Amino acid sequence: MHGPASPAWLLVALCAATGAYCLLRMRSPVEEQRRTAGAEALMGFGMAAMAVPAAAATPPRWTWFAYAAVFGAAAVRALWSARTSPHHLHHLVGACAMVYMAVAMAASPGHHGHAGGSGIPLMTGALLLYFAGYVLRSGARLLPAGGSGTLGGTPRTLGWGDRPELSQACRLSMGIAMVAMLVTL
């Protein structure tokens, strides 16, 4: 992505750490959670790879088309999964955003900003609004509700892959990263 190198490396680290946690979540005994975690791991690692500063590594143009193909397939899978779980609609939007960014990077490698200086294109603006709203909603869901720190009134021990607040924090961090990537597109 375009932009200063230091924040880009922080974005790479955040996305890679999120992807790694999502891989850990794939060990859950719940099949739907494993499927969701797999989609989120792909998104986290894909975002980490896409956020590597151009000064450190400039991938060949065909790489962006490969990103578009991989995330296009992820979008189709998310669309199929959305039949049973509305959460996959968010995965669909995320995968489509990755396809959009990959195509934009293939169209203008090495250029900063958008062509013509005409402001933010409509699709970028719509995606920014969606992900900004998602970040605000996800952040609000992480706020404590004044509970006693137990689930359902009884203390419960959960594995690292089954902690709902950590998976929500994972989604929040990826939403923030998506906003940052769209802003620097």
GROMACS .gro file of N, CA and C in nm, residues 37-165:
model
  387
   37ALA      N    1  -1.334  -1.850   1.135
   37ALA     CA    2  -1.195  -1.819   1.169
   37ALA      C    3  -1.104  -1.838   1.048
   38GLY      N    4  -1.131  -1.937   0.966
   38GLY     CA    5  -1.051  -1.959   0.845
   38GLY      C    6  -1.062  -1.843   0.748
   39ALA      N    7  -1.185  -1.794   0.729
   39ALA     CA    8  -1.205  -1.679   0.641
   39ALA      C    9  -1.135  -1.555   0.696
   40GLU      N   10  -1.141  -1.538   0.828
   40GLU     CA   11  -1.077  -1.422   0.889
   40GLU      C   12  -0.925  -1.435   0.888
   41ALA      N   13  -0.872  -1.556   0.898
   41ALA     CA   14  -0.727  -1.576   0.889
   41ALA      C   15  -0.678  -1.540   0.749
   42LEU      N   16  -0.751  -1.584   0.648
   42LEU     CA   17  -0.716  -1.549   0.510
   42LEU      C   18  -0.716  -1.398   0.492
   43MET      N   19  -0.816  -1.333   0.546
   43MET     CA   20  -0.826  -1.187   0.535
   43MET      C   21  -0.710  -1.121   0.609
   44GLY      N   22  -0.679  -1.166   0.729
   44GLY     CA   23  -0.570  -1.106   0.807
   44GLY      C   24  -0.435  -1.119   0.738
   45PHE      N   25  -0.403  -1.240   0.691
   45PHE     CA   26  -0.275  -1.260   0.624
   45PHE      C   27  -0.271  -1.189   0.488
   46GLY      N   28  -0.384  -1.187   0.419
   46GLY     CA   29  -0.389  -1.115   0.291
   46GLY      C   30  -0.369  -0.966   0.309
   47MET      N   31  -0.430  -0.911   0.414
   47MET     CA   32  -0.412  -0.769   0.443
   47MET      C   33  -0.269  -0.740   0.484
   48ALA      N   34  -0.208  -0.831   0.560
   48ALA     CA   35  -0.068  -0.812   0.601
   48ALA      C   36   0.022  -0.809   0.479
   49ALA      N   37   0.001  -0.901   0.387
   49ALA     CA   38   0.084  -0.905   0.266
   49ALA      C   39   0.062  -0.782   0.179
   50MET      N   40  -0.063  -0.737   0.172
   50MET     CA   41  -0.094  -0.621   0.089
   50MET      C   42  -0.041  -0.492   0.150
   51ALA      N   43  -0.023  -0.489   0.282
   51ALA     CA   44   0.020  -0.366   0.351
   51ALA      C   45   0.171  -0.348   0.354
   52VAL      N   46   0.246  -0.446   0.306
   52VAL     CA   47   0.392  -0.432   0.304
   52VAL      C   48   0.427  -0.307   0.221
   53PRO      N   49   0.509  -0.217   0.277
   53PRO     CA   50   0.541  -0.093   0.207
   53PRO      C   51   0.606  -0.119   0.071
   54ALA      N   52   0.570  -0.039  -0.028
   54ALA     CA   53   0.625  -0.053  -0.162
   54ALA      C   54   0.776  -0.032  -0.162
   55ALA      N   55   0.828   0.047  -0.067
   55ALA     CA   56   0.973   0.069  -0.059
   55ALA      C   57   1.047  -0.058  -0.018
   56ALA      N   58   0.982  -0.145   0.057
   56ALA     CA   59   1.045  -0.269   0.103
   56ALA      C   60   1.038  -0.379  -0.003
   57ALA      N   61   0.926  -0.388  -0.069
   57ALA     CA   62   0.908  -0.493  -0.171
   57ALA      C   63   0.799  -0.448  -0.267
   58THR      N   64   0.835  -0.437  -0.392
   58THR     CA   65   0.736  -0.403  -0.494
   58THR      C   66   0.704  -0.529  -0.572
   59PRO      N   67   0.585  -0.585  -0.546
   59PRO     CA   68   0.551  -0.710  -0.613
   59PRO      C   69   0.525  -0.686  -0.762
   60PRO      N   70   0.546  -0.788  -0.844
   60PRO     CA   71   0.514  -0.772  -0.985
   60PRO      C   72   0.364  -0.752  -1.004
   61ARG      N   73   0.327  -0.696  -1.117
   61ARG     CA   74   0.187  -0.660  -1.141
   61ARG      C   75   0.095  -0.782  -1.133
   62TRP      N   76   0.141  -0.898  -1.177
   62TRP     CA   77   0.057  -1.017  -1.176
   62TRP      C   78   0.015  -1.057  -1.035
   63THR      N   79   0.093  -1.017  -0.935
   63THR     CA   80   0.061  -1.050  -0.796
   63THR      C   81  -0.075  -0.992  -0.757
   64TRP      N   82  -0.101  -0.869  -0.804
   64TRP     CA   83  -0.228  -0.806  -0.769
   64TRP      C   84  -0.345  -0.881  -0.831
   65PHE      N   85  -0.325  -0.936  -0.950
   65PHE     CA   86  -0.430  -1.016  -1.013
   65PHE      C   87  -0.450  -1.147  -0.938
   66ALA      N   88  -0.342  -1.202  -0.884
   66ALA     CA   89  -0.353  -1.323  -0.802
   66ALA      C   90  -0.432  -1.293  -0.674
   67TYR      N   91  -0.403  -1.178  -0.610
   67TYR     CA   92  -0.482  -1.135  -0.494
   67TYR      C   93  -0.629  -1.124  -0.530
   68ALA      N   94  -0.657  -1.061  -0.644
   68ALA     CA   95  -0.796  -1.044  -0.687
   68ALA      C   96  -0.864  -1.179  -0.707
   69ALA      N   97  -0.793  -1.275  -0.764
   69ALA     CA   98  -0.850  -1.408  -0.786
   69ALA      C   99  -0.877  -1.480  -0.653
   70VAL      N  100  -0.779  -1.476  -0.562
   70VAL     CA  101  -0.796  -1.544  -0.433
   70VAL      C  102  -0.912  -1.483  -0.356
   71PHE      N  103  -0.917  -1.351  -0.349
   71PHE     CA  104  -1.025  -1.288  -0.271
   71PHE      C  105  -1.157  -1.289  -0.347
   72GLY      N  106  -1.152  -1.300  -0.478
   72GLY     CA  107  -1.275  -1.322  -0.554
   72GLY      C  108  -1.336  -1.457  -0.519
   73ALA      N  109  -1.251  -1.560  -0.508
   73ALA     CA  110  -1.297  -1.692  -0.466
   73ALA      C  111  -1.350  -1.687  -0.323
   74ALA      N  112  -1.281  -1.612  -0.237
   74ALA     CA  113  -1.328  -1.597  -0.098
   74ALA      C  114  -1.463  -1.527  -0.094
   75ALA      N  115  -1.485  -1.431  -0.184
   75ALA     CA  116  -1.614  -1.361  -0.190
   75ALA      C  117  -1.725  -1.456  -0.231
   76VAL      N  118  -1.698  -1.542  -0.328
   76VAL     CA  119  -1.798  -1.640  -0.371
   76VAL      C  120  -1.831  -1.735  -0.257
   77ARG      N  121  -1.729  -1.779  -0.185
   77ARG     CA  122  -1.751  -1.869  -0.071
   77ARG      C  123  -1.832  -1.798   0.039
   78ALA      N  124  -1.800  -1.672   0.064
   78ALA     CA  125  -1.873  -1.596   0.166
   78ALA      C  126  -2.019  -1.577   0.123
   79LEU      N  127  -2.042  -1.554  -0.004
   79LEU     CA  128  -2.179  -1.540  -0.055
   79LEU      C  129  -2.256  -1.669  -0.034
   80TRP      N  130  -2.191  -1.781  -0.061
   80TRP     CA  131  -2.254  -1.911  -0.041
   80TRP      C  132  -2.283  -1.935   0.107
   81SER      N  133  -2.189  -1.901   0.193
   81SER     CA  134  -2.207  -1.921   0.338
   81SER      C  135  -2.309  -1.825   0.397
   82ALA      N  136  -2.331  -1.713   0.333
   82ALA     CA  137  -2.426  -1.614   0.386
   82ALA      C  138  -2.569  -1.665   0.384
   83ARG      N  139  -2.594  -1.773   0.313
   83ARG     CA  140  -2.728  -1.832   0.313
   83ARG      C  141  -2.769  -1.877   0.452
   84THR      N  142  -2.671  -1.924   0.530
   84THR     CA  143  -2.702  -1.978   0.662
   84THR      C  144  -2.661  -1.886   0.777
   85SER      N  145  -2.570  -1.793   0.752
   85SER     CA  146  -2.523  -1.705   0.859
   85SER      C  147  -2.503  -1.563   0.805
   86PRO      N  148  -2.579  -1.467   0.855
   86PRO     CA  149  -2.565  -1.330   0.804
   86PRO      C  150  -2.428  -1.267   0.832
   87HIS      N  151  -2.352  -1.323   0.927
   87HIS     CA  152  -2.218  -1.270   0.955
   87HIS      C  153  -2.129  -1.280   0.831
   88HIS      N  154  -2.156  -1.378   0.747
   88HIS     CA  155  -2.074  -1.397   0.628
   88HIS      C  156  -2.095  -1.285   0.525
   89LEU      N  157  -2.200  -1.206   0.541
   89LEU     CA  158  -2.216  -1.090   0.454
   89LEU      C  159  -2.102  -0.991   0.477
   90HIS      N  160  -2.057  -0.979   0.603
   90HIS     CA  161  -1.942  -0.894   0.631
   90HIS      C  162  -1.817  -0.950   0.565
   91HIS      N  163  -1.801  -1.082   0.567
   91HIS     CA  164  -1.687  -1.144   0.498
   91HIS      C  165  -1.696  -1.116   0.348
   92LEU      N  166  -1.817  -1.117   0.295
   92LEU     CA  167  -1.836  -1.087   0.152
   92LEU      C  168  -1.790  -0.945   0.121
   93VAL      N  169  -1.830  -0.849   0.203
   93VAL     CA  170  -1.788  -0.711   0.181
   93VAL      C  171  -1.636  -0.698   0.195
   94GLY      N  172  -1.579  -0.764   0.294
   94GLY     CA  173  -1.434  -0.759   0.313
   94GLY      C  174  -1.358  -0.818   0.196
   95ALA      N  175  -1.404  -0.933   0.147
   95ALA     CA  176  -1.337  -0.996   0.032
   95ALA      C  177  -1.351  -0.908  -0.092
   96CYS      N  178  -1.468  -0.850  -0.113
   96CYS     CA  179  -1.487  -0.760  -0.228
   96CYS      C  180  -1.398  -0.636  -0.215
   97ALA      N  181  -1.381  -0.587  -0.093
   97ALA     CA  182  -1.291  -0.472  -0.071
   97ALA      C  183  -1.147  -0.509  -0.106
   98MET      N  184  -1.107  -0.630  -0.072
   98MET     CA  185  -0.972  -0.675  -0.106
   98MET      C  186  -0.955  -0.687  -0.257
   99VAL      N  187  -1.058  -0.738  -0.325
   99VAL     CA  188  -1.053  -0.746  -0.472
   99VAL      C  189  -1.041  -0.605  -0.529
  100TYR      N  190  -1.121  -0.514  -0.478
  100TYR     CA  191  -1.119  -0.375  -0.525
  100TYR      C  192  -0.981  -0.312  -0.506
  101MET      N  193  -0.921  -0.332  -0.388
  101MET     CA  194  -0.789  -0.274  -0.364
  101MET      C  195  -0.683  -0.339  -0.452
  102ALA      N  196  -0.692  -0.470  -0.473
  102ALA     CA  197  -0.595  -0.538  -0.558
  102ALA      C  198  -0.604  -0.488  -0.702
  103VAL      N  199  -0.725  -0.471  -0.751
  103VAL     CA  200  -0.742  -0.419  -0.888
  103VAL      C  201  -0.693  -0.276  -0.897
  104ALA      N  202  -0.719  -0.195  -0.794
  104ALA     CA  203  -0.671  -0.057  -0.794
  104ALA      C  204  -0.518  -0.053  -0.792
  105MET      N  205  -0.455  -0.143  -0.717
  105MET     CA  206  -0.309  -0.147  -0.712
  105MET      C  207  -0.251  -0.196  -0.844
  106ALA      N  208  -0.318  -0.288  -0.910
  106ALA     CA  209  -0.271  -0.336  -1.041
  106ALA      C  210  -0.284  -0.227  -1.146
  107ALA      N  211  -0.387  -0.145  -1.133
  107ALA     CA  212  -0.410  -0.038  -1.232
  107ALA      C  213  -0.314   0.078  -1.216
  108SER      N  214  -0.265   0.101  -1.094
  108SER     CA  215  -0.177   0.216  -1.072
  108SER      C  216  -0.059   0.179  -0.983
  109PRO      N  217   0.026   0.084  -1.024
  109PRO     CA  218   0.139   0.049  -0.937
  109PRO      C  219   0.239   0.164  -0.924
  110GLY      N  220   0.280   0.191  -0.801
  110GLY     CA  221   0.382   0.293  -0.777
  110GLY      C  222   0.331   0.435  -0.773
  111HIS      N  223   0.201   0.457  -0.794
  111HIS     CA  224   0.146   0.593  -0.790
  111HIS      C  225   0.079   0.615  -0.656
  112HIS      N  226   0.091   0.735  -0.605
  112HIS     CA  227   0.027   0.769  -0.479
  112HIS      C  228  -0.106   0.834  -0.507
  113GLY      N  229  -0.205   0.793  -0.433
  113GLY     CA  230  -0.337   0.853  -0.448
  113GLY      C  231  -0.408   0.802  -0.572
  114HIS      N  232  -0.520   0.866  -0.601
  114HIS     CA  233  -0.603   0.826  -0.712
  114HIS      C  234  -0.573   0.912  -0.833
  115ALA      N  235  -0.595   0.857  -0.949
  115ALA     CA  236  -0.566   0.928  -1.073
  115ALA      C  237  -0.649   1.054  -1.085
  116GLY      N  238  -0.588   1.158  -1.134
  116GLY     CA  239  -0.659   1.281  -1.164
  116GLY      C  240  -0.682   1.373  -1.046
  117GLY      N  241  -0.658   1.329  -0.925
  117GLY     CA  242  -0.677   1.415  -0.810
  117GLY      C  243  -0.821   1.460  -0.791
  118SER      N  244  -0.917   1.381  -0.839
  118SER     CA  245  -1.057   1.421  -0.834
  118SER      C  246  -1.125   1.383  -0.703
  119GLY      N  247  -1.048   1.349  -0.604
  119GLY     CA  248  -1.105   1.312  -0.475
  119GLY      C  249  -1.121   1.162  -0.461
  120ILE      N  250  -1.197   1.121  -0.363
  120ILE     CA  251  -1.216   0.979  -0.334
  120ILE      C  252  -1.320   0.921  -0.431
  121PRO      N  253  -1.286   0.814  -0.501
  121PRO     CA  254  -1.385   0.750  -0.587
  121PRO      C  255  -1.503   0.697  -0.505
  122LEU      N  256  -1.616   0.684  -0.570
  122LEU     CA  257  -1.740   0.644  -0.504
  122LEU      C  258  -1.725   0.511  -0.430
  123MET      N  259  -1.663   0.412  -0.492
  123MET     CA  260  -1.648   0.280  -0.428
  123MET      C  261  -1.559   0.288  -0.304
  124THR      N  262  -1.451   0.362  -0.313
  124THR     CA  263  -1.363   0.378  -0.196
  124THR      C  264  -1.439   0.446  -0.083
  125GLY      N  265  -1.514   0.550  -0.115
  125GLY     CA  266  -1.592   0.620  -0.014
  125GLY      C  267  -1.697   0.531   0.051
  126ALA      N  268  -1.764   0.450  -0.030
  126ALA     CA  269  -1.866   0.359   0.024
  126ALA      C  270  -1.802   0.255   0.116
  127LEU      N  271  -1.689   0.201   0.074
  127LEU     CA  272  -1.619   0.103   0.159
  127LEU      C  273  -1.567   0.167   0.287
  128LEU      N  274  -1.516   0.290   0.277
  128LEU     CA  275  -1.472   0.360   0.398
  128LEU      C  276  -1.587   0.381   0.496
  129LEU      N  277  -1.703   0.421   0.445
  129LEU     CA  278  -1.819   0.439   0.532
  129LEU      C  279  -1.860   0.307   0.597
  130TYR      N  280  -1.864   0.201   0.519
  130TYR     CA  281  -1.903   0.071   0.574
  130TYR      C  282  -1.807   0.029   0.685
  131PHE      N  283  -1.677   0.031   0.656
  131PHE     CA  284  -1.581  -0.018   0.754
  131PHE      C  285  -1.568   0.075   0.874
  132ALA      N  286  -1.584   0.205   0.855
  132ALA     CA  287  -1.585   0.297   0.970
  132ALA      C  288  -1.704   0.266   1.061
  133GLY      N  289  -1.821   0.243   1.001
  133GLY     CA  290  -1.938   0.204   1.080
  133GLY      C  291  -1.918   0.071   1.150
  134TYR      N  292  -1.856  -0.022   1.080
  134TYR     CA  293  -1.829  -0.154   1.138
  134TYR      C  294  -1.734  -0.142   1.258
  135VAL      N  295  -1.632  -0.059   1.244
  135VAL     CA  296  -1.536  -0.038   1.353
  135VAL      C  297  -1.606   0.022   1.474
  136LEU      N  298  -1.689   0.122   1.452
  136LEU     CA  299  -1.760   0.184   1.565
  136LEU      C  300  -1.854   0.084   1.632
  137ARG      N  301  -1.925   0.006   1.553
  137ARG     CA  302  -2.017  -0.094   1.608
  137ARG      C  303  -1.940  -0.202   1.683
  138SER      N  304  -1.831  -0.251   1.626
  138SER     CA  305  -1.751  -0.355   1.691
  138SER      C  306  -1.688  -0.304   1.819
  139GLY      N  307  -1.640  -0.181   1.816
  139GLY     CA  308  -1.581  -0.123   1.937
  139GLY      C  309  -1.683  -0.108   2.047
  140ALA      N  310  -1.804  -0.068   2.011
  140ALA     CA  311  -1.910  -0.053   2.111
  140ALA      C  312  -1.948  -0.188   2.171
  141ARG      N  313  -1.943  -0.293   2.092
  141ARG     CA  314  -1.978  -0.426   2.142
  141ARG      C  315  -1.873  -0.480   2.239
  142LEU      N  316  -1.752  -0.424   2.234
  142LEU     CA  317  -1.647  -0.469   2.326
  142LEU      C  318  -1.654  -0.401   2.462
  143LEU      N  319  -1.731  -0.293   2.472
  143LEU     CA  320  -1.742  -0.223   2.600
  143LEU      C  321  -1.811  -0.313   2.701
  144PRO      N  322  -1.765  -0.311   2.826
  144PRO     CA  323  -1.829  -0.396   2.928
  144PRO      C  324  -1.972  -0.352   2.952
  145ALA      N  325  -2.058  -0.450   2.970
  145ALA     CA  326  -2.200  -0.423   2.991
  145ALA      C  327  -2.234  -0.417   3.139
  146GLY      N  328  -2.135  -0.414   3.225
  146GLY     CA  329  -2.160  -0.407   3.370
  146GLY      C  330  -2.188  -0.544   3.430
  147GLY      N  331  -2.153  -0.650   3.357
  147GLY     CA  332  -2.175  -0.786   3.406
  147GLY      C  333  -2.073  -0.826   3.511
  148SER      N  334  -2.087  -0.948   3.558
  148SER     CA  335  -2.000  -0.996   3.666
  148SER      C  336  -1.876  -1.066   3.615
  149GLY      N  337  -1.855  -1.066   3.484
  149GLY     CA  338  -1.737  -1.133   3.430
  149GLY      C  339  -1.758  -1.281   3.407
  150THR      N  340  -1.883  -1.325   3.410
  150THR     CA  341  -1.914  -1.465   3.384
  150THR      C  342  -2.006  -1.474   3.264
  151LEU      N  343  -2.011  -1.589   3.206
  151LEU     CA  344  -2.101  -1.612   3.094
  151LEU      C  345  -2.223  -1.688   3.144
  152GLY      N  346  -2.341  -1.628   3.126
  152GLY     CA  347  -2.463  -1.696   3.169
  152GLY      C  348  -2.476  -1.711   3.319
  153GLY      N  349  -2.404  -1.631   3.397
  153GLY     CA  350  -2.417  -1.635   3.542
  153GLY      C  351  -2.326  -1.736   3.610
  154THR      N  352  -2.263  -1.826   3.535
  154THR     CA  353  -2.174  -1.924   3.596
  154THR      C  354  -2.035  -1.908   3.537
  155PRO      N  355  -1.932  -1.921   3.618
  155PRO     CA  356  -1.797  -1.910   3.566
  155PRO      C  357  -1.772  -2.023   3.465
  156ARG      N  358  -1.701  -1.988   3.358
  156ARG     CA  359  -1.674  -2.086   3.254
  156ARG      C  360  -1.533  -2.066   3.202
  157THR      N  361  -1.463  -2.175   3.180
  157THR     CA  362  -1.328  -2.168   3.126
  157THR      C  363  -1.335  -2.193   2.977
  158LEU      N  364  -1.283  -2.098   2.901
  158LEU     CA  365  -1.282  -2.110   2.755
  158LEU      C  366  -1.138  -2.118   2.707
  159GLY      N  367  -1.117  -2.191   2.598
  159GLY     CA  368  -0.986  -2.192   2.534
  159GLY      C  369  -0.965  -2.062   2.460
  160TRP      N  370  -0.841  -2.037   2.422
  160TRP     CA  371  -0.809  -1.912   2.352
  160TRP      C  372  -0.886  -1.898   2.222
  161GLY      N  373  -0.918  -2.008   2.158
  161GLY     CA  374  -0.989  -2.002   2.031
  161GLY      C  375  -1.138  -1.979   2.046
  162ASP      N  376  -1.191  -1.992   2.166
  162ASP     CA  377  -1.336  -1.981   2.187
  162ASP      C  378  -1.377  -1.858   2.267
  163ARG      N  379  -1.289  -1.763   2.284
  163ARG     CA  380  -1.322  -1.645   2.364
  163ARG      C  381  -1.391  -1.541   2.274
  164PRO      N  382  -1.518  -1.513   2.296
  164PRO     CA  383  -1.591  -1.422   2.207
  164PRO      C  384  -1.535  -1.281   2.205
  165GLU      N  385  -1.483  -1.233   2.320
  165GLU     CA  386  -1.430  -1.097   2.321
  165GLU      C  387  -1.300  -1.086   2.240
   0.00000   0.00000   0.00000
